[in-house]
Short mmCIF file of C-alpha atoms in Angstrom, two decimals:
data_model
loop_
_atom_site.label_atom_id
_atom_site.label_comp_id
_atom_site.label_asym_id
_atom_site.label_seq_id
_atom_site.Cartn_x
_atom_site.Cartn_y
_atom_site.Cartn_z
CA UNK A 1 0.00 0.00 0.00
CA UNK A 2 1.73 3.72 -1.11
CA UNK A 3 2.40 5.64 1.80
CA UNK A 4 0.04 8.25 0.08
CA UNK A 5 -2.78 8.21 -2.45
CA UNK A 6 -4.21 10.62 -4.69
CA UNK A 7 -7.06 10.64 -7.29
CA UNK A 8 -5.12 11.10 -10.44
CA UNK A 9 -7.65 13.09 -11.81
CA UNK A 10 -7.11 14.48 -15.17
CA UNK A 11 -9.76 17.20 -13.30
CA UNK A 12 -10.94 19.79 -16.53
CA UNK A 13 -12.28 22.88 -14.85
CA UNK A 14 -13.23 26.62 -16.26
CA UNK A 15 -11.70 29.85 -15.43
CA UNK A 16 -13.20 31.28 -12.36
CA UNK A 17 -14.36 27.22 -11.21
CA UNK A 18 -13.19 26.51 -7.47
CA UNK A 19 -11.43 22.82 -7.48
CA UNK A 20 -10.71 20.47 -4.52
CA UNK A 21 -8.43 17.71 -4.49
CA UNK A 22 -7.98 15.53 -1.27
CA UNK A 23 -5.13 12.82 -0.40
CA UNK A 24 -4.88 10.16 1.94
CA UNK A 25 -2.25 8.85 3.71
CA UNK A 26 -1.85 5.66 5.52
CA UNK A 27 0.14 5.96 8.50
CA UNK A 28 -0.71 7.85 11.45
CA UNK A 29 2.72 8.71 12.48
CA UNK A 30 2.82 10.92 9.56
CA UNK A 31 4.24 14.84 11.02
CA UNK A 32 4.36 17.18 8.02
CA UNK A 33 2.52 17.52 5.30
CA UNK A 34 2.83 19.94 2.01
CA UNK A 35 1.26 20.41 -1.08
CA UNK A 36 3.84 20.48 -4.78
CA UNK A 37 3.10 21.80 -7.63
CA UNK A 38 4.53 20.45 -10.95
CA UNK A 39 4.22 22.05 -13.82
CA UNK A 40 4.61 19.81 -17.44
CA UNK A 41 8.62 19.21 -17.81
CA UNK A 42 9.90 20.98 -14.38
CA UNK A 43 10.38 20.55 -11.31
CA UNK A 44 8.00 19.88 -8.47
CA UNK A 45 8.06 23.60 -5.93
CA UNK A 46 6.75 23.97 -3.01
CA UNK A 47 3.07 25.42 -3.20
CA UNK A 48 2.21 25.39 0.64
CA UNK A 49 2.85 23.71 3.80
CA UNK A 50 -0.47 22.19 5.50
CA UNK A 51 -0.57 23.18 8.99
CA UNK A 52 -2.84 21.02 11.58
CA UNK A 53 -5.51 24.20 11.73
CA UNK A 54 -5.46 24.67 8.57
CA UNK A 55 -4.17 27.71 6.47
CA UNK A 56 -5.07 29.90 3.25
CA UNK A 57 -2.06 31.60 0.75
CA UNK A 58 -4.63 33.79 -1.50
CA UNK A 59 -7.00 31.86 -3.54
CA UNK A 60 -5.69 28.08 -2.08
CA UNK A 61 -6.57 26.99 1.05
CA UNK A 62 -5.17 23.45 2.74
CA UNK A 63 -7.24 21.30 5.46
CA UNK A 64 -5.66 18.28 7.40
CA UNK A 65 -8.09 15.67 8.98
CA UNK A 66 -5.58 13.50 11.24
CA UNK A 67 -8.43 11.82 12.51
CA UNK A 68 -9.58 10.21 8.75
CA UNK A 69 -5.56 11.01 7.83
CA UNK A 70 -6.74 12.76 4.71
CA UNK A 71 -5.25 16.32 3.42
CA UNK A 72 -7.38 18.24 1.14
CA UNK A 73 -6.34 21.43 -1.24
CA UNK A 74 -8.92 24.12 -2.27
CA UNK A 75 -8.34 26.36 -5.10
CA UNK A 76 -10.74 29.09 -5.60
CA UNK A 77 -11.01 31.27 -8.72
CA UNK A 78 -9.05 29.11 -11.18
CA UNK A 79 -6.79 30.73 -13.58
CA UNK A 80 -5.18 29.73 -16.48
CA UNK A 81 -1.79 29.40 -15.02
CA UNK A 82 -3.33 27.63 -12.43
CA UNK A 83 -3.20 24.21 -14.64
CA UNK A 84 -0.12 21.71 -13.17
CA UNK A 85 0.07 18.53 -11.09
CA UNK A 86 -0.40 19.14 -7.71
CA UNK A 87 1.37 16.48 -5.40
CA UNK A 88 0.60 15.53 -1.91
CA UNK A 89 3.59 14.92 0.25
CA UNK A 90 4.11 13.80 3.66
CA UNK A 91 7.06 13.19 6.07
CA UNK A 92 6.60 10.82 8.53
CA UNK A 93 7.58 11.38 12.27
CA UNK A 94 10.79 9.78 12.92
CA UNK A 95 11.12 8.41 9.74
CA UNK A 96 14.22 8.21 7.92
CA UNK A 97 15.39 12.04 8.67
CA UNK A 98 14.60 14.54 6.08
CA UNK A 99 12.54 11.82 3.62
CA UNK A 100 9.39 12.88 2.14
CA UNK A 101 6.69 10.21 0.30
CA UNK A 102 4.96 11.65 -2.51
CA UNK A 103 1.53 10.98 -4.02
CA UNK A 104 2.06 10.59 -7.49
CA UNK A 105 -0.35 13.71 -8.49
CA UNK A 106 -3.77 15.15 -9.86
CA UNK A 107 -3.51 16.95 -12.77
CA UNK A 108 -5.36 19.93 -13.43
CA UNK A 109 -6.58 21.63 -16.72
CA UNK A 110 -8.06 25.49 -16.35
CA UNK A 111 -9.67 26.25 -19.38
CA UNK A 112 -10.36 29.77 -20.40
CA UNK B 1 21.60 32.19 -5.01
CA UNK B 2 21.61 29.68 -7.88
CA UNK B 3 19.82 26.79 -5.53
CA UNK B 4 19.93 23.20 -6.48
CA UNK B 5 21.09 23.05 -10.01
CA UNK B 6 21.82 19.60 -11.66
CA UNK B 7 24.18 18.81 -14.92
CA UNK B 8 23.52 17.92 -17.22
CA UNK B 9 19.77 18.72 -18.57
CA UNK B 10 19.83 16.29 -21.42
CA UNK B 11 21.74 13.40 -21.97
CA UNK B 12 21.63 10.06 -24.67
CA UNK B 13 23.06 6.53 -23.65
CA UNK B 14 24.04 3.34 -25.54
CA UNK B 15 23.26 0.33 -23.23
CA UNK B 16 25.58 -0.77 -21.20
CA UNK B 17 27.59 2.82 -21.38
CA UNK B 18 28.10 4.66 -17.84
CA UNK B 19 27.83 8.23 -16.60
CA UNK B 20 27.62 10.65 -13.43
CA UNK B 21 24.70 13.07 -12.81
CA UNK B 22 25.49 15.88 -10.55
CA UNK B 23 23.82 17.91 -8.30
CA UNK B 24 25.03 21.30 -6.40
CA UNK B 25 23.30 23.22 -4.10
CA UNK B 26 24.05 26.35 -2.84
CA UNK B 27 21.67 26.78 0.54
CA UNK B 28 24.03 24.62 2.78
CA UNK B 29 21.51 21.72 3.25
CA UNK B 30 22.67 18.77 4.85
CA UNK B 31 20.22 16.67 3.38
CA UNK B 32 20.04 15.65 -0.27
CA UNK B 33 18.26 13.11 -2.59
CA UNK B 34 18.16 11.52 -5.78
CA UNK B 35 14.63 10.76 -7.35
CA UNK B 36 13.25 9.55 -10.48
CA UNK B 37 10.08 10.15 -12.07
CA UNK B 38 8.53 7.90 -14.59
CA UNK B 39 5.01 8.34 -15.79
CA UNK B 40 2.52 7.09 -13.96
CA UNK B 41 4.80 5.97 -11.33
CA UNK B 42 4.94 9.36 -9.48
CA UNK B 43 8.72 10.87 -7.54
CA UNK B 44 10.74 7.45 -6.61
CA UNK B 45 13.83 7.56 -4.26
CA UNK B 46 16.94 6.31 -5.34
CA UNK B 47 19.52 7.26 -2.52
CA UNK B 48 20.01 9.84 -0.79
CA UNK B 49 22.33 11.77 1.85
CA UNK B 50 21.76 12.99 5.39
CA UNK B 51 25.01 14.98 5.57
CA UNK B 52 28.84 14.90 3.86
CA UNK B 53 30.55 11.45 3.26
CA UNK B 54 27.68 9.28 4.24
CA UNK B 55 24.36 7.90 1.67
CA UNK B 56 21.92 5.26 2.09
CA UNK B 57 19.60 3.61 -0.61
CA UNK B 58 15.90 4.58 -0.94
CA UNK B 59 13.24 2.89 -2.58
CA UNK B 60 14.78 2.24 -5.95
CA UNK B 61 18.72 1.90 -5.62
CA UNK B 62 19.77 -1.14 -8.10
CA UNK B 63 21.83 0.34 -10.86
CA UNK B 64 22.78 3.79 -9.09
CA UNK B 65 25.15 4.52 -7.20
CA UNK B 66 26.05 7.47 -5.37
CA UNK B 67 28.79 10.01 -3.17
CA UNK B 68 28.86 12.91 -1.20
CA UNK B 69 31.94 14.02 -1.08
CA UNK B 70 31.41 17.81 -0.55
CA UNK B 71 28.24 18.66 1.33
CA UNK B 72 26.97 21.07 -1.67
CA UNK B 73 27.40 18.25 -4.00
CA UNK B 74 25.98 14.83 -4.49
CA UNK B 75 26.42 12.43 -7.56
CA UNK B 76 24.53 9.65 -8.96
CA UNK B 77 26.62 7.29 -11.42
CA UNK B 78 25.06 4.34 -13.65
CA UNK B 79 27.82 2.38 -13.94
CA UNK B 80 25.92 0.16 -16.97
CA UNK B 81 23.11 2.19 -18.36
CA UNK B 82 20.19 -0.47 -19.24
CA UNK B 83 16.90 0.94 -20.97
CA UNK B 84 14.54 0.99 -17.85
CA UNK B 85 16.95 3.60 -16.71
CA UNK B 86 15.11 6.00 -19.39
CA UNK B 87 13.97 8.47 -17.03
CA UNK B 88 13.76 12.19 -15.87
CA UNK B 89 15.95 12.52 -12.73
CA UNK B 90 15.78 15.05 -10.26
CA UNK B 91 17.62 16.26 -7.11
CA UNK B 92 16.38 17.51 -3.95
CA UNK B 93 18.12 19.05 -0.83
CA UNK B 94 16.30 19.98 2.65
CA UNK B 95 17.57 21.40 5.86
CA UNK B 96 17.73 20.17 9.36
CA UNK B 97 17.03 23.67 10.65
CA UNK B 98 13.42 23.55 9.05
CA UNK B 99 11.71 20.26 11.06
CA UNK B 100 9.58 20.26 8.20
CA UNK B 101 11.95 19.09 6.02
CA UNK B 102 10.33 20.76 3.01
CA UNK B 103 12.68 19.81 -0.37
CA UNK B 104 13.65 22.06 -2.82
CA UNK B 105 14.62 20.45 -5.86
CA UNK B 106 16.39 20.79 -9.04
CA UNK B 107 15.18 21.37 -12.83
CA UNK B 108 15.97 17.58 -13.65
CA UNK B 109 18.12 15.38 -15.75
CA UNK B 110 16.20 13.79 -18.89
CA UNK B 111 17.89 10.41 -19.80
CA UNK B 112 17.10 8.24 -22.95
CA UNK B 113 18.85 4.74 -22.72
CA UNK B 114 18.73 3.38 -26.07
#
């Protein structure tokens, strides 16, 4: 069983559409979590931490259930630019320091 | 600050021929990785390196090796490139300092193994 799981979407949403992907992650020893985004041919970068009260950055906004162990990423006025793969990553707590397990991605298309 | 940069970006291989990726980071990181990403298969961890002269193996090691000689630096050789090596690679470095352990990573290596 991956360490995390995503819906791989392809998700196809208009310009001004607000999108939600979740993630789910299977052990409860898990510590930090983040949201990547990867856009075609680059690099994954750091979109936003997920903090255990949740927190906004502008139009996304990132919840963490630890009870269900699920991590969800709402993005609210889609723009154009906003189209990428957006990967849910975990670190577990005292896991091999400094390693990170990745969900392999939901891709999203914003189309004008 | 040039962060993690990785040579080279492109790179063709015979089978069976060898050659060393590199990866340099400028942000004094102690910790850095090697990944590959394959489609469909999501970021994989090859090896990676908690600090100057020492690596371990991650998920995916067989036919990589690696050394940290320098802590800015860490290299990934393929001693005998085989065609299920065809892959884009990417390094990664994090910092103790930051118990997060968020990576930054590198623009990527594209390998064809013909």
């Amino acid at each position: 069983r991956k360490e995390v799981e995503q819906d791989p979407g392809p998700f196809n949403v208009p310009e001004g559409a607000t999108v939600a992907f979740n993630c789910t992650y299977s052990n409860s020893a898990s510590q930090s979590f983040f949201w990547y985004r990867q856009d075609c041919r680059k690099e994954p970068k750091l979109l936003m931490s997920v903090y255990s009260s949740g927190n906004e950055d502008g139009r996304f906004t990132a919840q963490l259930n630890r009870a269900s162990q699920y991590i969800s990423l709402l993005i609210r006025d889609s723009k154009l630019s906003d189209s990428a793969t957006y990967l849910c990553v975990v670190n577990l707590r005292g896991s091999t320091l400094g390693r990170l397990y990745f969900g392999r991605g939901t891709q999203l298309t914003v189309w004008p | 600050n040039a962060g993690v940069t990785q040579t080279p970006k492109f790179r063709v291989l015979k089978t069976g021929q060898s050659m060393t990726l590199l990866c340099a980071q400028d942000m004094n990181h102690e910790y850095m990785y090697w990944y590959r990403q394959d489609p469909g298969m999501g970021l994989r961890l090859i090896h990676y390196s908690v600090g100057e002269g020492t690596t371990a193996k991650g998920e995916v090691p067989d036919g990589y090796n690696v050394s940290r000689l320098k802590k800015q630096n860490f290299l990934l050789g393929l001693e005998s490139a085989a065609p299920s090596q065809t892959s884009v690679y990417f390094c990664a470095s994090s910092s103790s300092a930051i118990r997060t352990y968020e990576q930054y990573f590198g623009p990527g290596t594209r390998l064809t193994v013909t």
